PDB file of C-alpha atoms in Angstrom:
ATOM      1  CA  UNK A   1     244.109 104.957 -75.251  1.00 80.00           C
ATOM      2  CA  UNK A   2     245.421 107.767 -71.780  1.00 90.00           C
ATOM      3  CA  UNK A   3     242.461 108.604 -69.115  1.00 93.00           C
ATOM      4  CA  UNK A   4     242.394 112.458 -68.670  1.00 96.00           C
ATOM      5  CA  UNK A   5     239.705 113.370 -65.929  1.00 97.00           C
ATOM      6  CA  UNK A   6     241.843 116.287 -64.642  1.00 97.00           C
ATOM      7  CA  UNK A   7     242.835 119.240 -66.217  1.00 98.00           C
ATOM      8  CA  UNK A   8     245.367 121.801 -64.612  1.00 97.00           C
ATOM      9  CA  UNK A   9     245.013 124.778 -66.761  1.00 96.00           C
ATOM     10  CA  UNK A  10     248.085 127.110 -64.650  1.00 93.00           C
ATOM     11  CA  UNK A  11     246.956 130.836 -65.214  1.00 92.00           C
ATOM     12  CA  UNK A  12     249.382 134.107 -64.951  1.00 87.00           C
ATOM     13  CA  UNK A  13     245.526 135.793 -65.190  1.00 89.00           C
ATOM     14  CA  UNK A  14     247.074 138.310 -67.273  1.00 84.00           C
ATOM     15  CA  UNK A  15     245.623 139.275 -71.095  1.00 81.00           C
ATOM     16  CA  UNK A  16     246.094 135.903 -72.713  1.00 82.00           C
ATOM     17  CA  UNK A  17     244.249 134.024 -69.346  1.00 88.00           C
ATOM     18  CA  UNK A  18     241.116 133.942 -71.386  1.00 90.00           C
ATOM     19  CA  UNK A  19     243.092 132.347 -74.463  1.00 91.00           C
ATOM     20  CA  UNK A  20     244.705 130.194 -72.055  1.00 92.00           C
ATOM     21  CA  UNK A  21     241.024 129.181 -70.310  1.00 94.00           C
ATOM     22  CA  UNK A  22     239.705 128.615 -73.145  1.00 94.00           C
ATOM     23  CA  UNK A  23     241.985 125.652 -73.986  1.00 95.00           C
ATOM     24  CA  UNK A  24     241.694 124.080 -70.950  1.00 96.00           C
ATOM     25  CA  UNK A  25     237.205 124.428 -71.235  1.00 96.00           C
ATOM     26  CA  UNK A  26     237.375 122.798 -74.612  1.00 95.00           C
ATOM     27  CA  UNK A  27     239.995 120.085 -73.710  1.00 96.00           C
ATOM     28  CA  UNK A  28     237.594 119.213 -70.764  1.00 96.00           C
ATOM     29  CA  UNK A  29     234.457 119.814 -73.410  1.00 95.00           C
ATOM     30  CA  UNK A  30     236.142 116.625 -75.226  1.00 95.00           C
ATOM     31  CA  UNK A  31     237.650 114.084 -72.412  1.00 96.00           C
ATOM     32  CA  UNK A  32     234.395 115.003 -70.183  1.00 96.00           C
ATOM     33  CA  UNK A  33     236.722 115.984 -68.041  1.00 97.00           C
ATOM     34  CA  UNK A  34     236.873 119.072 -64.890  1.00 97.00           C
ATOM     35  CA  UNK A  35     239.317 121.696 -65.067  1.00 98.00           C
ATOM     36  CA  UNK A  36     241.338 123.138 -62.288  1.00 97.00           C
ATOM     37  CA  UNK A  37     242.348 127.015 -62.718  1.00 97.00           C
ATOM     38  CA  UNK A  38     245.250 127.567 -60.308  1.00 95.00           C
ATOM     39  CA  UNK A  39     246.903 130.763 -59.765  1.00 93.00           C
ATOM     40  CA  UNK A  40     249.835 131.152 -57.779  1.00 90.00           C
ATOM     41  CA  UNK A  41     250.232 135.099 -56.412  1.00 85.00           C
ATOM     42  CA  UNK A  42     254.061 135.299 -56.495  1.00 80.00           C
ATOM     43  CA  UNK A  43     255.513 137.538 -53.515  1.00 77.00           C
ATOM     44  CA  UNK A  44     257.429 140.816 -53.844  1.00 75.00           C
ATOM     45  CA  UNK A  45     261.126 139.473 -54.973  1.00 70.00           C
ATOM     46  CA  UNK A  46     262.577 143.269 -54.514  1.00 65.00           C
ATOM     47  CA  UNK A  47     263.075 143.091 -50.420  1.00 62.00           C
ATOM     48  CA  UNK A  48     262.613 140.907 -47.483  1.00 57.00           C
ATOM     49  CA  UNK A  49     261.001 143.761 -45.999  1.00 53.00           C
ATOM     50  CA  UNK A  50     258.529 144.710 -48.953  1.00 64.00           C
ATOM     51  CA  UNK A  51     257.801 141.097 -48.571  1.00 66.00           C
ATOM     52  CA  UNK A  52     256.824 141.270 -44.748  1.00 62.00           C
ATOM     53  CA  UNK A  53     254.621 144.469 -46.325  1.00 62.00           C
ATOM     54  CA  UNK A  54     252.587 142.356 -48.606  1.00 62.00           C
ATOM     55  CA  UNK A  55     252.161 139.322 -46.176  1.00 66.00           C
ATOM     56  CA  UNK A  56     251.019 141.578 -43.329  1.00 64.00           C
ATOM     57  CA  UNK A  57     249.529 144.362 -44.820  1.00 67.00           C
ATOM     58  CA  UNK A  58     247.042 142.728 -46.165  1.00 75.00           C
ATOM     59  CA  UNK A  59     247.963 143.323 -50.301  1.00 80.00           C
ATOM     60  CA  UNK A  60     248.382 139.081 -50.588  1.00 78.00           C
ATOM     61  CA  UNK A  61     244.805 138.602 -49.386  1.00 82.00           C
ATOM     62  CA  UNK A  62     243.746 141.648 -51.845  1.00 85.00           C
ATOM     63  CA  UNK A  63     245.591 140.038 -54.417  1.00 84.00           C
ATOM     64  CA  UNK A  64     244.388 136.868 -53.748  1.00 85.00           C
ATOM     65  CA  UNK A  65     239.859 137.892 -53.847  1.00 88.00           C
ATOM     66  CA  UNK A  66     240.850 139.546 -56.990  1.00 90.00           C
ATOM     67  CA  UNK A  67     242.109 136.472 -58.276  1.00 91.00           C
ATOM     68  CA  UNK A  68     239.152 134.897 -57.579  1.00 92.00           C
ATOM     69  CA  UNK A  69     237.005 137.622 -58.583  1.00 93.00           C
ATOM     70  CA  UNK A  70     238.358 137.037 -62.163  1.00 94.00           C
ATOM     71  CA  UNK A  71     238.407 134.184 -62.607  1.00 95.00           C
ATOM     72  CA  UNK A  72     234.819 134.184 -61.312  1.00 94.00           C
ATOM     73  CA  UNK A  73     234.093 136.347 -64.403  1.00 94.00           C
ATOM     74  CA  UNK A  74     236.276 134.078 -67.024  1.00 94.00           C
ATOM     75  CA  UNK A  75     234.228 130.994 -66.200  1.00 95.00           C
ATOM     76  CA  UNK A  76     230.850 132.802 -66.463  1.00 94.00           C
ATOM     77  CA  UNK A  77     229.674 131.897 -70.161  1.00 93.00           C
ATOM     78  CA  UNK A  78     231.211 128.145 -69.517  1.00 94.00           C
ATOM     79  CA  UNK A  79     229.449 125.339 -68.495  1.00 92.00           C
ATOM     80  CA  UNK A  80     231.455 122.890 -67.287  1.00 94.00           C
ATOM     81  CA  UNK A  81     232.594 121.235 -64.073  1.00 95.00           C
ATOM     82  CA  UNK A  82     235.246 123.357 -62.497  1.00 97.00           C
ATOM     83  CA  UNK A  83     237.821 124.641 -59.117  1.00 96.00           C
ATOM     84  CA  UNK A  84     240.035 127.766 -58.933  1.00 96.00           C
ATOM     85  CA  UNK A  85     242.450 126.972 -56.896  1.00 96.00           C
ATOM     86  CA  UNK A  86     244.962 129.605 -55.507  1.00 94.00           C
ATOM     87  CA  UNK A  87     248.009 129.267 -53.865  1.00 90.00           C
ATOM     88  CA  UNK A  88     251.510 131.783 -52.896  1.00 87.00           C
ATOM     89  CA  UNK A  89     254.794 131.270 -53.691  1.00 84.00           C
ATOM     90  CA  UNK A  90     256.615 130.854 -56.695  1.00 85.00           C
ATOM     91  CA  UNK A  91     254.135 130.053 -59.640  1.00 86.00           C
ATOM     92  CA  UNK A  92     256.677 126.977 -60.607  1.00 87.00           C
ATOM     93  CA  UNK A  93     256.704 125.574 -57.991  1.00 89.00           C
ATOM     94  CA  UNK A  94     253.046 126.016 -56.796  1.00 91.00           C
ATOM     95  CA  UNK A  95     251.658 124.214 -59.859  1.00 91.00           C
ATOM     96  CA  UNK A  96     254.293 121.647 -59.508  1.00 91.00           C
ATOM     97  CA  UNK A  97     252.811 120.527 -55.442  1.00 94.00           C
ATOM     98  CA  UNK A  98     249.032 121.199 -56.704  1.00 95.00           C
ATOM     99  CA  UNK A  99     249.021 119.727 -59.859  1.00 94.00           C
ATOM    100  CA  UNK A 100     250.711 116.680 -56.853  1.00 94.00           C
ATOM    101  CA  UNK A 101     247.717 117.154 -54.894  1.00 96.00           C
ATOM    102  CA  UNK A 102     245.480 116.888 -57.024  1.00 96.00           C
ATOM    103  CA  UNK A 103     246.402 114.344 -59.425  1.00 96.00           C
ATOM    104  CA  UNK A 104     245.949 115.683 -62.566  1.00 97.00           C
ATOM    105  CA  UNK A 105     245.708 113.979 -65.683  1.00 97.00           C
ATOM    106  CA  UNK A 106     247.557 116.661 -67.396  1.00 96.00           C
ATOM    107  CA  UNK A 107     248.505 120.359 -67.002  1.00 96.00           C
ATOM    108  CA  UNK A 108     248.731 123.554 -69.457  1.00 95.00           C
ATOM    109  CA  UNK A 109     250.026 126.436 -69.917  1.00 92.00           C
ATOM    110  CA  UNK A 110     250.601 129.400 -72.034  1.00 86.00           C
ATOM    111  CA  UNK A 111     254.257 130.462 -73.403  1.00 77.00           C
ATOM    112  CA  UNK A 112     253.843 133.850 -71.423  1.00 62.00           C
ATOM    113  CA  UNK A 113     253.652 132.534 -68.336  1.00 40.00           C
ATOM    114  CA  UNK A 114     252.782 131.795 -64.439  1.00 40.00           C
ATOM    115  CA  UNK A 115     253.530 135.312 -63.151  1.00 41.00           C
ATOM    116  CA  UNK A 116     253.883 138.944 -64.805  1.00 39.00           C
ATOM    117  CA  UNK A 117     256.445 138.991 -65.961  1.00 40.00           C
ATOM    118  CA  UNK A 118     257.097 139.301 -69.666  1.00 40.00           C
ATOM    119  CA  UNK A 119     257.407 136.042 -71.435  1.00 41.00           C
ATOM    120  CA  UNK A 120     257.868 134.883 -68.022  1.00 41.00           C
ATOM    121  CA  UNK A 121     258.395 130.757 -69.994  1.00 40.00           C
ATOM    122  CA  UNK A 122     260.809 131.883 -73.164  1.00 43.00           C
ATOM    123  CA  UNK A 123     264.201 130.015 -72.720  1.00 42.00           C
ATOM    124  CA  UNK A 124     265.215 128.435 -70.261  1.00 50.00           C
ATOM    125  CA  UNK A 125     262.500 129.088 -67.586  1.00 59.00           C
ATOM    126  CA  UNK A 126     259.792 126.931 -69.936  1.00 70.00           C
ATOM    127  CA  UNK A 127     262.138 123.621 -69.993  1.00 70.00           C
ATOM    128  CA  UNK A 128     261.907 124.741 -66.341  1.00 75.00           C
ATOM    129  CA  UNK A 129     258.669 124.066 -66.115  1.00 79.00           C
ATOM    130  CA  UNK A 130     258.496 121.417 -68.589  1.00 82.00           C
ATOM    131  CA  UNK A 131     261.128 119.905 -65.518  1.00 81.00           C
ATOM    132  CA  UNK A 132     259.443 120.397 -62.712  1.00 86.00           C
ATOM    133  CA  UNK A 133     255.744 119.601 -63.384  1.00 87.00           C
ATOM    134  CA  UNK A 134     255.820 115.811 -62.929  1.00 84.00           C
ATOM    135  CA  UNK A 135     252.816 115.577 -65.325  1.00 91.00           C
ATOM    136  CA  UNK A 136     252.280 116.119 -69.498  1.00 94.00           C
ATOM    137  CA  UNK A 137     252.210 119.533 -69.416  1.00 94.00           C
ATOM    138  CA  UNK A 138     250.557 121.217 -72.585  1.00 96.00           C
ATOM    139  CA  UNK A 139     252.301 124.279 -74.087  1.00 93.00           C
ATOM    140  CA  UNK A 140     249.991 126.692 -75.333  1.00 92.00           C
ATOM    141  CA  UNK A 141     251.757 129.582 -77.582  1.00 88.00           C
ATOM    142  CA  UNK A 142     250.764 132.996 -76.812  1.00 81.00           C
ATOM    143  CA  UNK A 143     247.631 133.645 -79.395  1.00 81.00           C
ATOM    144  CA  UNK A 144     249.790 136.727 -81.327  1.00 74.00           C
ATOM    145  CA  UNK A 145     251.750 134.494 -82.805  1.00 77.00           C
ATOM    146  CA  UNK A 146     251.659 132.338 -86.676  1.00 78.00           C
ATOM    147  CA  UNK A 147     249.980 129.461 -85.317  1.00 79.00           C
ATOM    148  CA  UNK A 148     246.633 131.250 -85.224  1.00 76.00           C
ATOM    149  CA  UNK A 149     246.108 132.081 -88.580  1.00 69.00           C
ATOM    150  CA  UNK A 150     242.375 132.320 -88.434  1.00 64.00           C
ATOM    151  CA  UNK A 151     241.859 132.928 -85.051  1.00 69.00           C
ATOM    152  CA  UNK A 152     243.628 131.373 -81.965  1.00 71.00           C
ATOM    153  CA  UNK A 153     240.576 129.126 -81.851  1.00 74.00           C
ATOM    154  CA  UNK A 154     241.014 125.529 -79.491  1.00 84.00           C
ATOM    155  CA  UNK A 155     241.105 123.124 -82.253  1.00 88.00           C
ATOM    156  CA  UNK A 156     243.254 120.564 -83.146  1.00 94.00           C
ATOM    157  CA  UNK A 157     243.608 118.887 -87.117  1.00 93.00           C
ATOM    158  CA  UNK A 158     246.250 117.223 -87.162  1.00 95.00           C
ATOM    159  CA  UNK A 159     249.016 115.971 -84.822  1.00 96.00           C
ATOM    160  CA  UNK A 160     252.273 114.606 -84.634  1.00 96.00           C
ATOM    161  CA  UNK A 161     254.395 111.869 -82.192  1.00 95.00           C
ATOM    162  CA  UNK A 162     258.257 113.315 -82.741  1.00 94.00           C
ATOM    163  CA  UNK A 163     259.515 109.429 -82.222  1.00 93.00           C
ATOM    164  CA  UNK A 164     262.968 108.737 -81.140  1.00 89.00           C
ATOM    165  CA  UNK A 165     261.980 105.532 -82.117  1.00 89.00           C
ATOM    166  CA  UNK A 166     263.479 104.042 -78.642  1.00 87.00           C
ATOM    167  CA  UNK A 167     261.455 102.761 -75.870  1.00 88.00           C
ATOM    168  CA  UNK A 168     260.456 105.835 -75.068  1.00 88.00           C
ATOM    169  CA  UNK A 169     257.679 106.004 -77.546  1.00 91.00           C
ATOM    170  CA  UNK A 170     255.757 103.096 -76.293  1.00 93.00           C
ATOM    171  CA  UNK A 171     254.817 106.050 -73.334  1.00 93.00           C
ATOM    172  CA  UNK A 172     253.820 108.806 -76.008  1.00 94.00           C
ATOM    173  CA  UNK A 173     251.487 106.174 -78.076  1.00 94.00           C
ATOM    174  CA  UNK A 174     247.669 106.541 -75.138  1.00 95.00           C
ATOM    175  CA  UNK A 175     248.222 110.302 -75.605  1.00 96.00           C
ATOM    176  CA  UNK A 176     248.459 110.173 -79.110  1.00 96.00           C
ATOM    177  CA  UNK A 177     245.421 107.749 -79.914  1.00 95.00           C
ATOM    178  CA  UNK A 178     243.581 109.586 -77.720  1.00 96.00           C
ATOM    179  CA  UNK A 179     244.351 113.666 -78.584  1.00 96.00           C
ATOM    180  CA  UNK A 180     243.466 111.773 -82.360  1.00 96.00           C
ATOM    181  CA  UNK A 181     239.903 110.081 -81.352  1.00 95.00           C
ATOM    182  CA  UNK A 182     238.701 112.997 -79.250  1.00 95.00           C
ATOM    183  CA  UNK A 183     239.177 115.205 -81.741  1.00 95.00           C
ATOM    184  CA  UNK A 184     238.771 113.201 -84.836  1.00 95.00           C
ATOM    185  CA  UNK A 185     242.321 114.411 -86.448  1.00 95.00           C
ATOM    186  CA  UNK A 186     245.000 112.029 -87.935  1.00 93.00           C
ATOM    187  CA  UNK A 187     247.568 111.134 -87.056  1.00 93.00           C
ATOM    188  CA  UNK A 188     251.159 111.317 -88.405  1.00 95.00           C
ATOM    189  CA  UNK A 189     254.468 109.767 -86.515  1.00 94.00           C
ATOM    190  CA  UNK A 190     257.537 111.254 -87.167  1.00 95.00           C
ATOM    191  CA  UNK A 191     261.044 110.836 -86.775  1.00 93.00           C
ATOM    192  CA  UNK A 192     264.364 112.738 -87.894  1.00 92.00           C
ATOM    193  CA  UNK A 193     267.957 111.490 -89.210  1.00 86.00           C
ATOM    194  CA  UNK A 194     270.309 113.549 -87.441  1.00 78.00           C
ATOM    195  CA  UNK A 195     273.050 111.543 -88.990  1.00 62.00           C
ATOM    196  CA  UNK A 196     273.165 110.119 -93.137  1.00 56.00           C
ATOM    197  CA  UNK A 197     273.395 106.323 -91.943  1.00 52.00           C
ATOM    198  CA  UNK A 198     272.143 104.219 -88.561  1.00 49.00           C
ATOM    199  CA  UNK A 199     274.320 101.238 -88.045  1.00 51.00           C
ATOM    200  CA  UNK A 200     272.024  99.985 -85.696  1.00 50.00           C
ATOM    201  CA  UNK A 201     269.459 100.166 -88.281  1.00 46.00           C
ATOM    202  CA  UNK A 202     271.479  99.511 -91.809  1.00 48.00           C
ATOM    203  CA  UNK A 203     274.577  97.645 -91.138  1.00 53.00           C
ATOM    204  CA  UNK A 204     277.573  98.992 -93.008  1.00 51.00           C
ATOM    205  CA  UNK A 205     278.209  98.675 -97.030  1.00 52.00           C
ATOM    206  CA  UNK A 206     279.377 100.090 -99.917  1.00 54.00           C
ATOM    207  CA  UNK A 207     276.523 101.153-102.001  1.00 59.00           C
ATOM    208  CA  UNK A 208     276.004 104.016-103.328  1.00 67.00           C
ATOM    209  CA  UNK A 209     274.711 107.215-100.719  1.00 63.00           C
ATOM    210  CA  UNK A 210     271.391 107.772-101.938  1.00 71.00           C
ATOM    211  CA  UNK A 211     270.757 104.031-102.139  1.00 75.00           C
ATOM    212  CA  UNK A 212     271.808 103.665 -98.408  1.00 73.00           C
ATOM    213  CA  UNK A 213     269.759 106.165 -97.354  1.00 77.00           C
ATOM    214  CA  UNK A 214     266.494 105.700 -99.163  1.00 82.00           C
ATOM    215  CA  UNK A 215     266.743 102.200 -97.785  1.00 82.00           C
ATOM    216  CA  UNK A 216     267.294 103.515 -94.019  1.00 84.00           C
ATOM    217  CA  UNK A 217     264.488 105.524 -94.430  1.00 85.00           C
ATOM    218  CA  UNK A 218     262.403 102.436 -95.943  1.00 85.00           C
ATOM    219  CA  UNK A 219     263.836 100.450 -92.442  1.00 87.00           C
ATOM    220  CA  UNK A 220     262.742 103.420 -90.349  1.00 88.00           C
ATOM    221  CA  UNK A 221     259.710 103.613 -91.797  1.00 88.00           C
ATOM    222  CA  UNK A 222     258.677 100.229 -91.300  1.00 89.00           C
ATOM    223  CA  UNK A 223     259.712 100.702 -87.867  1.00 89.00           C
ATOM    224  CA  UNK A 224     256.880 103.678 -86.928  1.00 89.00           C
ATOM    225  CA  UNK A 225     253.976 102.031 -88.466  1.00 89.00           C
ATOM    226  CA  UNK A 226     254.539  99.137 -86.225  1.00 89.00           C
ATOM    227  CA  UNK A 227     254.131 101.619 -83.447  1.00 88.00           C
ATOM    228  CA  UNK A 228     250.511 103.116 -83.797  1.00 88.00           C
ATOM    229  CA  UNK A 229     248.303 103.599 -86.832  1.00 87.00           C
ATOM    230  CA  UNK A 230     249.075 106.457 -88.791  1.00 90.00           C
ATOM    231  CA  UNK A 231     251.419 108.089 -91.442  1.00 93.00           C
ATOM    232  CA  UNK A 232     254.735 108.107 -90.787  1.00 94.00           C
ATOM    233  CA  UNK A 233     257.324 110.650 -92.107  1.00 93.00           C
ATOM    234  CA  UNK A 234     261.460 110.238 -92.250  1.00 92.00           C
ATOM    235  CA  UNK A 235     262.805 113.845 -92.022  1.00 92.00           C
ATOM    236  CA  UNK A 236     266.801 114.223 -92.472  1.00 89.00           C
ATOM    237  CA  UNK A 237     268.791 117.022 -90.520  1.00 90.00           C
ATOM    238  CA  UNK A 238     268.301 118.701 -86.658  1.00 91.00           C
ATOM    239  CA  UNK A 239     265.559 117.010 -84.874  1.00 90.00           C
ATOM    240  CA  UNK A 240     264.114 120.056 -83.542  1.00 90.00           C
ATOM    241  CA  UNK A 241     264.825 122.502 -86.487  1.00 92.00           C
ATOM    242  CA  UNK A 242     263.342 119.987 -88.756  1.00 94.00           C
ATOM    243  CA  UNK A 243     260.013 119.307 -86.272  1.00 94.00           C
ATOM    244  CA  UNK A 244     259.933 122.385 -86.492  1.00 93.00           C
ATOM    245  CA  UNK A 245     259.587 124.316 -89.577  1.00 94.00           C
ATOM    246  CA  UNK A 246     257.831 120.751 -90.819  1.00 95.00           C
ATOM    247  CA  UNK A 247     254.609 122.037 -88.065  1.00 95.00           C
ATOM    248  CA  UNK A 248     255.032 125.128 -89.445  1.00 93.00           C
ATOM    249  CA  UNK A 249     254.475 124.350 -93.264  1.00 94.00           C
ATOM    250  CA  UNK A 250     251.931 121.218 -92.782  1.00 94.00           C
ATOM    251  CA  UNK A 251     249.333 123.005 -90.442  1.00 92.00           C
ATOM    252  CA  UNK A 252     250.242 120.967 -87.744  1.00 95.00           C
ATOM    253  CA  UNK A 253     248.064 121.779 -84.358  1.00 95.00           C
ATOM    254  CA  UNK A 254     249.698 119.362 -81.793  1.00 96.00           C
ATOM    255  CA  UNK A 255     253.390 118.343 -81.178  1.00 97.00           C
ATOM    256  CA  UNK A 256     253.667 115.459 -78.643  1.00 96.00           C
ATOM    257  CA  UNK A 257     257.463 115.146 -77.593  1.00 94.00           C
ATOM    258  CA  UNK A 258     258.679 112.835 -74.784  1.00 91.00           C
ATOM    259  CA  UNK A 259     260.359 114.014 -71.654  1.00 87.00           C
ATOM    260  CA  UNK A 260     262.338 112.240 -68.794  1.00 82.00           C
ATOM    261  CA  UNK A 261     260.212 111.263 -66.136  1.00 75.00           C
ATOM    262  CA  UNK A 262     262.713 111.260 -64.044  1.00 70.00           C
ATOM    263  CA  UNK A 263     263.233 113.565 -60.994  1.00 59.00           C
ATOM    264  CA  UNK A 264     265.430 116.276 -62.501  1.00 60.00           C
ATOM    265  CA  UNK A 265     264.460 115.676 -65.799  1.00 60.00           C
ATOM    266  CA  UNK A 266     266.471 116.124 -69.095  1.00 61.00           C
ATOM    267  CA  UNK A 267     264.721 117.803 -71.754  1.00 72.00           C
ATOM    268  CA  UNK A 268     266.205 116.262 -75.193  1.00 78.00           C
ATOM    269  CA  UNK A 269     267.365 118.869 -77.584  1.00 82.00           C
ATOM    270  CA  UNK A 270     264.871 118.213 -80.027  1.00 87.00           C
ATOM    271  CA  UNK A 271     261.650 118.870 -76.590  1.00 87.00           C
ATOM    272  CA  UNK A 272     263.731 121.579 -75.738  1.00 84.00           C
ATOM    273  CA  UNK A 273     264.142 123.606 -79.167  1.00 86.00           C
ATOM    274  CA  UNK A 274     259.685 123.106 -79.123  1.00 89.00           C
ATOM    275  CA  UNK A 275     259.509 124.378 -75.920  1.00 86.00           C
ATOM    276  CA  UNK A 276     261.662 127.503 -76.550  1.00 82.00           C
ATOM    277  CA  UNK A 277     260.026 128.529 -80.138  1.00 84.00           C
ATOM    278  CA  UNK A 278     256.175 126.907 -79.973  1.00 87.00           C
ATOM    279  CA  UNK A 279     255.158 126.548 -83.503  1.00 90.00           C
ATOM    280  CA  UNK A 280     252.208 125.573 -82.282  1.00 93.00           C
ATOM    281  CA  UNK A 281     250.774 123.903 -78.976  1.00 94.00           C
ATOM    282  CA  UNK A 282     253.181 121.169 -77.572  1.00 95.00           C
ATOM    283  CA  UNK A 283     252.205 117.837 -75.206  1.00 96.00           C
ATOM    284  CA  UNK A 284     255.635 117.014 -73.298  1.00 94.00           C
ATOM    285  CA  UNK A 285     254.916 113.439 -72.093  1.00 94.00           C
ATOM    286  CA  UNK A 286     256.963 112.374 -69.155  1.00 90.00           C
ATOM    287  CA  UNK A 287     258.598 108.097 -71.223  1.00 89.00           C
ATOM    288  CA  UNK A 288     260.578 105.837 -69.623  1.00 82.00           C
ATOM    289  CA  UNK A 289     263.714 105.775 -71.057  1.00 73.00           C
ATOM    290  CA  UNK A 290     267.125 103.805 -70.731  1.00 65.00           C
ATOM    291  CA  UNK A 291     269.778 104.071 -68.057  1.00 54.00           C
TER     292      UNK A 291
END
């Protein structure tokens, strides 16, 4: 099981901020954790002169004060322990630093990002966030997406863990078990077979193709069952695409996937695809990889 006592909610305080903070409040209630609401005031990007004017002319302080008041207003209805943390600078770098100095156990953010720029986290930038913040990162889709078929209520009823069937899977296990317990949700381990025959699992054979595939799926499912309790599912195809489609077809509420824990982090194509499209909330967990 994974202990989660501090959750850093990185918000841009846009119109979607209440939605994100509601997720933070729900998570803190489930985990008995403290909510740290973080917001960064980005400097103007158009010119050095404009940035100096912004910093010295009072706009910076005005923005910080207005942000404090907005956070207090949003948190008014909620009765949980919380603090606000404001910074000035690049939102991604500042979030990473604050997560480190506060020893946050998890960071949550929305796909619309930490700045006021439209869709800041879409595409490669959302990957930059996952690479930079050296903590488990939960990315929440915006409330108007297809994921919220019955309203954007913070709830997790079905969880899948994207298993690679490598040693890295053991780092996903504590988070999978913790979320499953706290939300009383069924847990499912999913592995996607990319190649027709995995020679590391099944030796070469002249048996018919379908027979070999079925034998391979049985062996892979058995390996998944050894990881943790729950259902198992073996899919075929491109991992990122298959996981996204499976999540949509089976009303999955959370996907847990790994990301390299080394400096400069490598995001696998599978995790990158999940972050780019966000079929549902995606939790990326730093994992130890071979090599």
